[in-house]
């Protein structure tokens, strides 16, 4: 059995040390024939961008020419070599190593190290007048031109440290992207000069990152070449499609042991191009699952790899401005409530200074992988792609509320109450959440519909380990507000919850009004319980608890088990 390349981005090592590999080398041919030589490719974290950079390096670098057949054995490109294979000197940078607490000197040191290593690697007769990396880079470009050499420049994670800096200190971020003397800005100015003229030193360039934000701020957009991130031809360049997933499961002999529905629910449904209908699995998430599963041939205790969770709590400033939650918070509420969000088109160039704008925020979430393309009608509709991302989005929302003291809850108490529901069908957990909502005056202005109430319940119930909390799950041709789908094997109950909402007014709702809504909800629950999913759980010995909840503004006025 091959080794699992979890977290490994060294392509040569992967191919020579018996690691599992999904062949993506056909994209080398597509890239080489593309109408621009200078490309930028954006994807969320941990999708496999660094490995693809390593593939480009191994394929085009003349340094690896003698090892070419060994490295590319059993790949598409070995038998379909392009004319530019093994014909470049490759200068590669990885900006994930920059220290954000000493950013300028760290960035300078990294450039200096990579440039000196490049000169040594190819035995170039270059002398530098000083240790200024911008001057050194210009000298390298001059030498390349003088000797008529071919240079391929690779930048991996171009915005890694800039994004971390942005989350940590907005002023420091602006300094590195706007000041003309900032080394980061000078670096990209130098790259543009290196591609200019009749004989530019940089013949090809490939840049990876997560969002276009930093590139816009440092260069007013990627005006050197083409951003291919939304091009359907590159949709599956990294990540796994369904066929590649099946190949992976078969390779590790677990194709008959793993529920495909489970993998789709937790790791699938990324779509990065409007012209693509094929959804993509996150590579690292699948490798994490396989690694954990084959250890004991049972589901991992944690379906989410801790490395996938990013520190989104620092993004709270994007949804909380002037001591008040803004429209971006409402966008999060809508998503977590199970609905999609519309956008006319994804914004491909936006500044960090303008993330408060709704279209920019939605696009920012798309590039981070927090939403994905659902479909297009008049607008492009975005949705949360899977359970893993939903929980990351929920962490984002919950951390923002708690850190700004808008809404605080005892998670341990919440977990204890939901455990009672899981084991005994006790519905006190729903009343407990309602009591915290009522007590939290800071959240009241944002409880104005059934959707916003439901989003709060979905967010906080999902923080516990007993259920997968599904919203608007289709059951028997209806859509259940909340389905509590057992995740822990010791859970005794499955839950169906239907919400009704009455707008807040000075006069409390009449009992007749409440009774009418309760009757309506009970009829809906009777429809949902006949669905095959629910019936299958019941046949397997679980019990069903159906709950009707009515809110009047931010106050719960009814919460009972349906008889």
Coordinates of C-alpha atoms in Angstrom, one line a residue:
X1 CA 0.0 0.0 0.0
X2 CA 1.3 3.4 -0.9
X3 CA 2.0 6.0 1.7
X4 CA -0.5 8.9 2.3
X5 CA 1.1 12.2 1.2
X6 CA -0.8 14.2 3.8
X7 CA 0.8 17.7 4.0
X8 CA 3.5 16.7 1.6
X9 CA 4.3 19.2 -1.2
X10 CA 7.7 17.8 -2.4
X11 CA 6.8 16.3 -5.7
X12 CA 10.1 14.6 -6.3
X13 CA 10.0 12.9 -2.9
X14 CA 6.3 12.0 -3.4
X15 CA 7.1 10.2 -6.7
X16 CA 10.3 8.5 -5.7
X17 CA 9.3 7.3 -2.2
X18 CA 6.1 5.4 -3.0
X19 CA 3.6 8.0 -2.0
X20 CA 0.0 8.0 -3.4
X21 CA -0.5 10.5 -6.2
X22 CA -3.4 11.7 -8.3
X23 CA -2.0 12.6 -11.8
X24 CA -2.7 16.3 -12.6
X25 CA 0.2 16.6 -15.1
X26 CA -2.2 17.1 -18.1
X27 CA -2.6 20.6 -16.9
X28 CA 1.0 21.4 -17.7
X29 CA 0.2 21.0 -21.4
X30 CA -2.9 23.3 -21.0
X31 CA -0.9 26.0 -19.2
X32 CA 1.9 25.9 -21.7
X33 CA -0.6 26.4 -24.6
X34 CA -2.5 29.1 -22.8
X35 CA -2.5 32.6 -24.4
X36 CA -0.6 34.2 -21.5
X37 CA 2.7 33.3 -20.0
X38 CA 2.1 35.0 -16.7
X39 CA -0.6 33.4 -14.6
X40 CA -2.2 33.7 -11.2
X41 CA -4.2 30.9 -9.7
X42 CA -6.2 31.2 -6.5
X43 CA -7.7 28.6 -4.3
X44 CA -8.6 28.2 -0.6
X45 CA -6.0 26.9 1.8
X46 CA -4.9 23.2 1.9
X47 CA -6.2 22.3 -1.6
X48 CA -2.8 21.3 -3.1
X49 CA -1.5 24.6 -4.6
X50 CA 2.0 24.0 -3.2
X51 CA 2.3 20.6 -4.7
X52 CA 1.2 21.9 -8.1
X53 CA 4.0 24.5 -7.9
X54 CA 6.4 21.7 -7.2
X55 CA 5.2 19.8 -10.2
X56 CA 5.8 22.9 -12.4
X57 CA 9.3 23.3 -10.9
X58 CA 10.2 19.6 -11.5
X59 CA 8.8 19.7 -15.1
X60 CA 10.3 22.9 -16.4
X61 CA 13.6 23.1 -14.4
X62 CA 16.6 22.1 -16.4
X63 CA 18.2 21.2 -13.1
X64 CA 16.0 18.1 -12.9
X65 CA 16.5 17.1 -16.6
X66 CA 18.5 14.0 -15.8
X67 CA 15.9 12.8 -13.3
X68 CA 12.9 13.6 -15.5
X69 CA 11.8 10.1 -16.4
X70 CA 12.2 8.9 -12.8
X71 CA 10.2 11.8 -11.4
X72 CA 7.4 11.7 -14.0
X73 CA 7.1 7.9 -14.3
X74 CA 3.5 6.8 -14.7
X75 CA 2.2 10.2 -15.5
X76 CA 0.3 11.6 -18.5
X77 CA 3.0 14.2 -19.3
X78 CA 5.9 11.6 -19.6
X79 CA 4.4 10.3 -22.9
X80 CA 3.1 13.7 -23.9
X81 CA 6.0 16.0 -23.3
X82 CA 5.7 19.6 -24.4
X83 CA 8.5 21.5 -26.2
X84 CA 9.4 23.6 -23.2
X85 CA 10.0 20.7 -20.7
X86 CA 13.3 20.9 -18.8
X87 CA 14.2 24.2 -20.6
X88 CA 14.1 26.8 -17.8
X89 CA 16.0 28.1 -14.9
X90 CA 13.4 28.2 -12.1
X91 CA 13.4 30.9 -9.4
X92 CA 10.9 29.9 -6.8
X93 CA 9.6 31.8 -3.8
X94 CA 7.3 30.7 -1.0
X95 CA 5.9 33.6 1.0
X96 CA 4.3 31.5 3.8
X97 CA 7.7 31.6 5.6
X98 CA 7.6 35.4 6.2
X99 CA 7.3 36.4 9.8
X100 CA 4.5 38.9 10.3
X101 CA 6.0 40.3 13.5
X102 CA 9.2 41.3 11.7
X103 CA 7.8 41.6 8.2
X104 CA 10.1 43.8 6.3
X105 CA 13.4 42.3 7.5
X106 CA 11.9 38.7 7.2
X107 CA 10.7 39.4 3.7
X108 CA 14.1 40.8 2.7
X109 CA 16.0 37.9 4.2
X110 CA 13.7 35.4 2.3
X111 CA 14.3 37.2 -1.0
X112 CA 18.1 37.3 -0.3
X113 CA 18.2 33.6 0.5
X114 CA 16.2 32.5 -2.5
X115 CA 18.2 34.7 -5.0
X116 CA 21.6 33.5 -3.6
X117 CA 20.4 29.9 -3.8
X118 CA 19.3 30.4 -7.4
X119 CA 22.7 31.8 -8.4
X120 CA 24.5 29.0 -6.7
X121 CA 22.2 26.3 -8.1
X122 CA 23.0 27.2 -11.7
X123 CA 26.6 28.3 -11.1
X124 CA 25.9 31.7 -12.5
X125 CA 28.7 34.2 -12.7
X126 CA 26.9 37.0 -11.0
X127 CA 28.3 39.4 -8.4
X128 CA 26.1 41.7 -6.4
X129 CA 27.1 45.2 -5.4
X130 CA 25.1 45.1 -2.1
X131 CA 22.7 42.8 -0.3
X132 CA 19.5 44.7 -1.3
X133 CA 17.3 42.0 -2.7
X134 CA 15.6 44.3 -5.2
X135 CA 19.0 45.3 -6.6
X136 CA 20.0 41.7 -6.6
X137 CA 16.9 40.7 -8.5
X138 CA 17.4 43.3 -11.1
X139 CA 21.0 42.1 -11.5
X140 CA 19.7 38.6 -12.0
X141 CA 17.3 39.8 -14.7
X142 CA 20.1 41.7 -16.5
X143 CA 22.3 38.6 -16.5
X144 CA 19.4 36.4 -17.8
X145 CA 19.0 38.9 -20.7
X146 CA 22.7 39.2 -21.4
X147 CA 23.1 35.4 -21.7
X148 CA 19.7 34.9 -23.4
X149 CA 18.6 32.4 -20.8
X150 CA 15.0 31.2 -20.0
X151 CA 13.7 32.1 -16.6
X152 CA 10.5 30.6 -15.0
X153 CA 9.4 32.5 -11.9
X154 CA 7.2 30.7 -9.4
X155 CA 5.6 32.3 -6.3
X156 CA 3.7 30.1 -3.9
X157 CA 1.3 31.5 -1.4
X158 CA 2.0 35.1 -2.5
X159 CA -0.6 36.5 0.0
X160 CA 0.0 34.2 2.9
X161 CA 1.9 36.5 5.2
X162 CA -0.1 39.5 3.9
X163 CA -3.4 37.9 4.8
X164 CA -2.1 37.0 8.3
X165 CA -0.8 40.6 8.7
X166 CA -4.2 42.0 7.6
X167 CA -5.9 39.9 10.3
X168 CA -3.4 40.8 12.9
X169 CA -2.8 44.5 12.3
X170 CA -4.6 46.4 9.5
X171 CA -2.2 49.4 9.6
X172 CA 0.9 47.2 9.2
X173 CA -0.8 45.5 6.2
X174 CA -1.5 48.9 4.5
X175 CA 2.1 49.9 5.1
X176 CA 3.5 46.9 3.2
X177 CA 1.1 47.2 0.2
X178 CA 0.9 51.0 -0.2
X179 CA 4.3 52.5 0.8
X180 CA 6.5 52.9 -2.3
X181 CA 9.5 52.0 -0.1
X182 CA 8.0 48.8 1.2
X183 CA 10.1 45.8 0.0
X184 CA 6.9 43.8 -0.8
X185 CA 5.6 46.5 -3.1
X186 CA 9.0 47.1 -4.7
X187 CA 9.3 43.3 -5.4
X188 CA 6.1 43.3 -7.5
X189 CA 7.1 46.5 -9.3
X190 CA 10.4 44.8 -10.2
X191 CA 8.6 41.7 -11.4
X192 CA 6.5 43.8 -13.7
X193 CA 9.7 45.3 -15.1
X194 CA 11.1 41.8 -15.5
X195 CA 8.3 40.9 -17.9
X196 CA 8.4 44.1 -20.0
X197 CA 10.2 44.9 -23.2
X198 CA 11.0 42.9 -26.3
X199 CA 13.2 40.5 -24.3
X200 CA 11.9 40.4 -20.8
X201 CA 13.9 38.3 -18.4
X202 CA 10.9 36.5 -17.0
X203 CA 9.6 34.2 -19.8
X204 CA 7.0 32.5 -17.7
X205 CA 5.5 33.2 -14.2
X206 CA 3.0 31.3 -12.1
X207 CA 1.6 32.7 -8.9
X208 CA -0.6 30.9 -6.3
X209 CA -2.5 32.5 -3.5
X210 CA -5.9 32.6 -1.8
X211 CA -7.5 35.9 -2.6
X212 CA -6.9 38.7 -5.2
X213 CA -7.1 41.3 -2.4
X214 CA -3.4 41.7 -1.7
X215 CA -2.5 41.8 -5.4
X216 CA -5.0 44.6 -6.0
X217 CA -3.7 46.6 -3.0
X218 CA 0.0 46.2 -4.0
X219 CA -0.3 46.5 -7.8
X220 CA -3.9 47.8 -8.4
X221 CA -4.7 44.4 -9.8
X222 CA -2.8 41.5 -11.5
X223 CA -1.9 43.7 -14.5
X224 CA 1.1 41.5 -15.5
X225 CA -0.9 38.6 -16.9
X226 CA -4.0 36.5 -16.5
X227 CA -6.0 35.4 -13.4
X228 CA -7.1 31.9 -14.4
X229 CA -8.8 31.1 -11.1
X230 CA -12.4 31.2 -12.4
X231 CA -11.6 29.6 -15.8
X232 CA -13.4 26.3 -16.2
X233 CA -10.4 24.8 -18.0
X234 CA -8.5 24.8 -14.6
X235 CA -11.4 24.0 -12.4
X236 CA -10.1 20.5 -11.4
X237 CA -6.4 21.4 -11.6
X238 CA -6.2 20.8 -7.8
X239 CA -8.7 19.1 -5.6
X240 CA -10.4 15.7 -6.4
X241 CA -13.4 15.1 -8.6
X242 CA -15.7 12.1 -8.0
X243 CA -13.7 9.8 -10.3
X244 CA -10.5 10.7 -8.5
X245 CA -12.1 10.1 -5.1
X246 CA -13.2 6.6 -6.2
X247 CA -9.6 5.9 -7.4
X248 CA -8.3 7.1 -4.0
X249 CA -10.6 4.9 -2.0
X250 CA -9.8 1.9 -4.2
X251 CA -6.1 2.4 -3.9
X252 CA -6.4 2.1 -0.1
X253 CA -8.9 -0.8 -0.4
X254 CA -11.7 1.0 1.5
X255 CA -14.0 1.5 -1.5
X256 CA -16.6 -0.9 0.1
X257 CA -16.2 0.4 3.6
X258 CA -16.8 4.2 3.3
X259 CA -20.1 5.9 2.9
X260 CA -19.9 8.3 -0.1
X261 CA -22.7 10.3 1.2
X262 CA -20.7 11.1 4.3
X263 CA -17.7 12.2 2.3
X264 CA -19.9 14.4 0.1
X265 CA -21.6 15.9 3.2
X266 CA -18.3 16.8 4.9
X267 CA -15.8 17.5 2.1
X268 CA -17.4 18.0 -1.3
X269 CA -19.4 20.6 -3.3
X270 CA -16.8 23.1 -4.1
X271 CA -17.4 24.7 -7.5
X272 CA -15.0 27.5 -8.6
X273 CA -16.3 28.3 -12.1
X274 CA -19.8 29.1 -13.4
X275 CA -19.1 27.0 -16.5
X276 CA -18.4 23.9 -14.3
X277 CA -21.1 21.6 -12.9
X278 CA -18.6 19.1 -11.5
X279 CA -18.1 19.6 -7.8
X280 CA -14.6 19.2 -6.2
X281 CA -13.5 17.6 -2.9
X282 CA -10.8 19.3 -0.8
X283 CA -7.7 17.2 -1.2
X284 CA -6.3 17.5 2.3
X285 CA -9.6 16.8 3.9
X286 CA -9.9 13.5 2.0
X287 CA -6.3 12.5 2.7
X288 CA -7.0 13.3 6.4
X289 CA -10.1 11.1 6.4
X290 CA -8.3 8.2 4.7
X291 CA -5.3 8.4 7.0
X292 CA -7.6 8.3 10.1
X293 CA -10.0 5.7 8.7
X294 CA -7.4 3.1 7.7
X295 CA -5.8 3.2 11.2
X296 CA -8.8 1.4 12.8
X297 CA -11.3 1.1 9.9
X298 CA -13.8 3.3 11.6
X299 CA -14.8 7.0 11.3
X300 CA -12.5 9.5 12.8
X301 CA -13.6 11.0 16.1
X302 CA -13.1 14.4 14.5
X303 CA -14.3 14.7 11.0
X304 CA -12.6 18.1 10.6
X305 CA -8.8 18.2 10.5
X306 CA -7.6 20.8 13.1
X307 CA -5.2 22.2 10.4
X308 CA -8.2 23.2 8.2
X309 CA -9.6 25.4 10.8
X310 CA -8.1 28.9 10.4
X311 CA -8.2 31.7 12.9
X312 CA -11.3 33.4 11.4
X313 CA -12.0 35.0 14.8
X314 CA -9.8 37.9 13.7
X315 CA -12.1 38.6 10.8
X316 CA -14.6 39.9 13.3
X317 CA -13.7 43.5 12.3
X318 CA -15.3 42.8 8.9
X319 CA -18.7 42.1 10.4
X320 CA -18.4 44.5 13.4
X321 CA -17.8 48.2 12.8
X322 CA -18.4 51.3 14.9
X323 CA -19.4 49.0 17.8
X324 CA -22.3 47.6 15.7
X325 CA -22.8 44.5 13.6
X326 CA -23.0 45.4 9.9
X327 CA -24.5 43.9 6.8
X328 CA -21.8 41.3 6.5
X329 CA -23.1 39.8 9.8
X330 CA -26.5 39.4 8.2
X331 CA -24.9 37.7 5.2
X332 CA -23.4 35.2 7.5
X333 CA -26.7 34.7 9.3
X334 CA -28.4 34.0 5.9
X335 CA -25.8 31.4 4.9
X336 CA -25.8 29.6 8.3
X337 CA -29.6 29.6 8.1
X338 CA -29.3 27.3 5.1
X339 CA -30.0 29.8 2.3
X340 CA -27.9 30.9 -0.6
X341 CA -26.7 34.5 -1.1
X342 CA -26.9 36.3 -4.4
X343 CA -24.2 38.3 -6.1
X344 CA -24.3 39.8 -9.6
X345 CA -20.7 38.6 -10.4
X346 CA -17.7 37.6 -8.3
X347 CA -15.4 40.6 -7.8
X348 CA -11.9 39.7 -9.1
X349 CA -10.2 42.9 -7.9
X350 CA -11.0 44.5 -4.5
X351 CA -9.1 46.3 -1.7
X352 CA -8.9 45.4 1.9
X353 CA -10.2 48.9 2.6
X354 CA -13.5 48.0 0.9
X355 CA -14.4 44.7 2.5
X356 CA -17.4 46.3 4.2
X357 CA -19.0 46.4 0.8
X358 CA -21.4 43.5 0.4
X359 CA -20.2 42.3 -3.0
X360 CA -16.6 42.4 -1.9
X361 CA -17.3 40.5 1.3
X362 CA -19.2 37.8 -0.5
X363 CA -16.3 37.5 -3.0
X364 CA -13.8 37.4 -0.2
X365 CA -15.7 34.5 1.4
X366 CA -15.7 32.7 -1.9
X367 CA -11.9 32.9 -2.3
X368 CA -11.4 31.8 1.3
X369 CA -13.6 28.7 0.5
X370 CA -16.3 29.8 3.0
X371 CA -18.9 29.7 0.2
X372 CA -19.0 28.2 -3.2
X373 CA -21.0 28.5 -6.4
X374 CA -24.5 27.0 -6.2
X375 CA -26.1 28.1 -9.5
X376 CA -27.1 31.1 -11.5
X377 CA -30.5 32.5 -12.2
X378 CA -30.6 36.3 -12.6
X379 CA -27.7 36.5 -10.1
X380 CA -24.9 34.1 -9.2
X381 CA -26.0 32.2 -6.0
X382 CA -23.4 31.2 -3.4
X383 CA -23.8 28.6 -0.6
X384 CA -21.9 26.9 2.1
X385 CA -20.4 23.9 0.3
X386 CA -20.2 21.3 3.1
X387 CA -20.4 20.5 6.8
X388 CA -16.8 21.2 7.4
X389 CA -17.0 24.7 6.0
X390 CA -20.3 25.3 7.7
X391 CA -18.7 24.7 11.1
X392 CA -15.8 27.0 10.1
X393 CA -18.3 29.7 9.2
X394 CA -20.1 29.1 12.5
X395 CA -16.8 29.5 14.4
X396 CA -16.3 32.8 12.5
X397 CA -19.8 34.1 13.6
X398 CA -19.7 32.8 17.1
X399 CA -16.1 34.0 17.8
X400 CA -17.1 37.5 16.4
X401 CA -20.1 37.7 18.7
X402 CA -18.3 36.5 21.8
X403 CA -15.2 38.5 21.3
X404 CA -17.2 41.7 20.9
X405 CA -19.4 40.6 23.8
X406 CA -22.6 40.8 21.7
X407 CA -23.7 37.3 22.6
X408 CA -22.1 35.0 25.2
X409 CA -23.1 31.5 26.2
X410 CA -21.8 28.8 28.3
X411 CA -20.9 26.2 25.7
X412 CA -20.3 23.5 28.4
X413 CA -23.9 24.0 29.6
X414 CA -25.2 24.0 26.1
X415 CA -23.4 20.7 25.4
X416 CA -24.9 19.2 28.6
X417 CA -28.4 20.2 27.6
X418 CA -28.0 18.8 24.0
X419 CA -26.6 15.6 25.5
X420 CA -29.9 15.2 27.4
X421 CA -31.8 15.5 24.1
X422 CA -29.4 13.0 22.4
X423 CA -29.9 10.4 25.1
X424 CA -33.4 11.1 26.5
X425 CA -35.2 13.4 24.1
X426 CA -35.2 16.2 26.6
X427 CA -35.9 19.5 24.8
X428 CA -34.7 21.9 27.5
X429 CA -31.7 22.8 25.2
X430 CA -34.0 24.8 23.0
X431 CA -35.4 26.7 25.9
X432 CA -31.9 27.3 27.2
X433 CA -30.8 28.9 24.0
X434 CA -33.9 31.0 23.9
X435 CA -33.2 32.3 27.4
X436 CA -29.7 33.4 26.4
X437 CA -31.0 35.2 23.3
X438 CA -33.6 37.1 25.4
X439 CA -31.0 38.1 27.9
X440 CA -28.5 39.3 25.3
X441 CA -29.6 42.9 24.5
X442 CA -26.8 43.3 22.0
X443 CA -28.2 40.7 19.6
X444 CA -31.9 41.9 19.7
X445 CA -31.6 44.2 16.7
X446 CA -30.5 41.3 14.6
X447 CA -33.4 39.0 15.5
X448 CA -36.0 40.1 13.0
X449 CA -37.2 37.0 11.2
X450 CA -37.5 33.2 11.4
X451 CA -34.3 33.0 9.4
X452 CA -32.3 34.9 11.9
X453 CA -33.6 33.0 14.9
X454 CA -32.9 29.7 13.1
X455 CA -29.4 30.8 12.2
X456 CA -28.6 31.4 15.9
X457 CA -29.9 27.9 16.8
X458 CA -28.0 26.3 13.9
X459 CA -24.8 28.0 14.9
X460 CA -24.8 27.1 18.5
X461 CA -26.2 23.6 18.3
X462 CA -23.4 22.8 15.7
X463 CA -20.8 23.6 18.4
X464 CA -21.6 20.3 20.1
X465 CA -20.3 16.8 19.0
X466 CA -23.5 14.8 19.0
X467 CA -25.3 15.8 15.8
X468 CA -24.9 17.1 12.3
X469 CA -27.3 20.1 12.3
X470 CA -28.9 20.4 8.9
X471 CA -31.0 23.4 7.8
X472 CA -33.7 23.3 5.1
X473 CA -33.0 19.6 4.5
X474 CA -35.4 18.2 2.0
X475 CA -37.6 15.6 3.6
X476 CA -40.6 14.1 1.8
X477 CA -40.8 17.0 -0.7
X478 CA -40.7 19.6 2.2
X479 CA -37.9 21.4 3.8
X480 CA -37.3 20.9 7.5
X481 CA -36.1 24.0 9.4
X482 CA -33.6 22.0 11.5
X483 CA -32.8 18.3 11.3
X484 CA -30.6 16.9 14.1
X485 CA -28.9 14.1 12.3
X486 CA -27.0 11.7 14.7
X487 CA -23.2 11.9 14.4
X488 CA -22.2 10.2 17.7
X489 CA -22.9 6.4 17.6
X490 CA -24.4 6.5 21.1
X491 CA -27.1 9.0 20.2
X492 CA -30.6 7.7 20.9
X493 CA -32.7 10.4 19.2
X494 CA -33.1 12.0 15.8
X495 CA -34.7 15.5 15.9
X496 CA -37.0 17.5 13.6
X497 CA -37.5 21.1 14.6
X498 CA -39.9 23.5 13.0
X499 CA -39.8 27.3 13.8
X500 CA -42.5 29.9 13.5
X501 CA -41.9 33.6 13.9
X502 CA -44.2 36.5 14.9
X503 CA -42.9 40.0 14.3
X504 CA -42.2 42.0 17.5
X505 CA -44.8 44.5 18.5
X506 CA -46.0 46.3 21.6
X507 CA -48.9 43.9 22.0
X508 CA -48.1 40.2 22.6
X509 CA -49.5 37.7 20.1
X510 CA -52.9 36.2 20.9
X511 CA -53.2 32.6 21.9
X512 CA -55.2 32.0 18.8
X513 CA -52.3 33.2 16.6
X514 CA -49.9 31.0 18.4
X515 CA -52.2 28.0 18.2
X516 CA -52.6 28.5 14.4
X517 CA -48.9 28.6 13.9
X518 CA -48.3 25.5 16.1
X519 CA -50.9 23.5 14.1
X520 CA -49.2 24.5 10.9
X521 CA -45.8 23.4 12.2
X522 CA -47.2 20.1 13.4
X523 CA -48.7 19.4 10.0
X524 CA -45.3 20.1 8.4
X525 CA -43.5 17.8 10.9
X526 CA -46.0 15.0 10.1
X527 CA -44.9 15.3 6.4
X528 CA -41.2 15.3 7.2
X529 CA -41.3 12.2 9.4
X530 CA -42.4 10.0 6.5
X531 CA -39.2 10.6 4.6
X532 CA -37.0 7.6 4.0
X533 CA -34.1 9.1 5.8
X534 CA -36.1 9.5 9.0
X535 CA -37.7 6.1 8.6
X536 CA -34.4 4.4 8.1
X537 CA -33.1 5.9 11.4
X538 CA -36.2 4.6 13.1
X539 CA -35.8 1.1 11.6
X540 CA -32.3 1.1 13.0
X541 CA -33.6 1.6 16.5
X542 CA -33.4 5.4 17.0
X543 CA -36.3 7.4 18.4
X544 CA -37.8 10.5 16.9
X545 CA -38.4 13.8 18.7
X546 CA -40.3 16.5 16.8
X547 CA -40.3 20.0 18.3
X548 CA -42.4 23.1 17.5
X549 CA -40.9 26.5 18.5
X550 CA -42.6 29.9 18.2
X551 CA -40.8 33.1 18.7
X552 CA -42.2 36.6 19.1
X553 CA -39.3 38.8 18.1
X554 CA -36.5 37.7 20.3
X555 CA -38.8 36.0 22.9
X556 CA -39.8 32.3 22.8
X557 CA -43.5 32.0 23.4
X558 CA -43.9 28.3 22.6
X559 CA -41.7 25.2 22.7
X560 CA -43.2 21.8 23.0
X561 CA -42.8 18.2 21.7
X562 CA -45.3 17.3 19.0
X563 CA -47.5 14.6 20.3

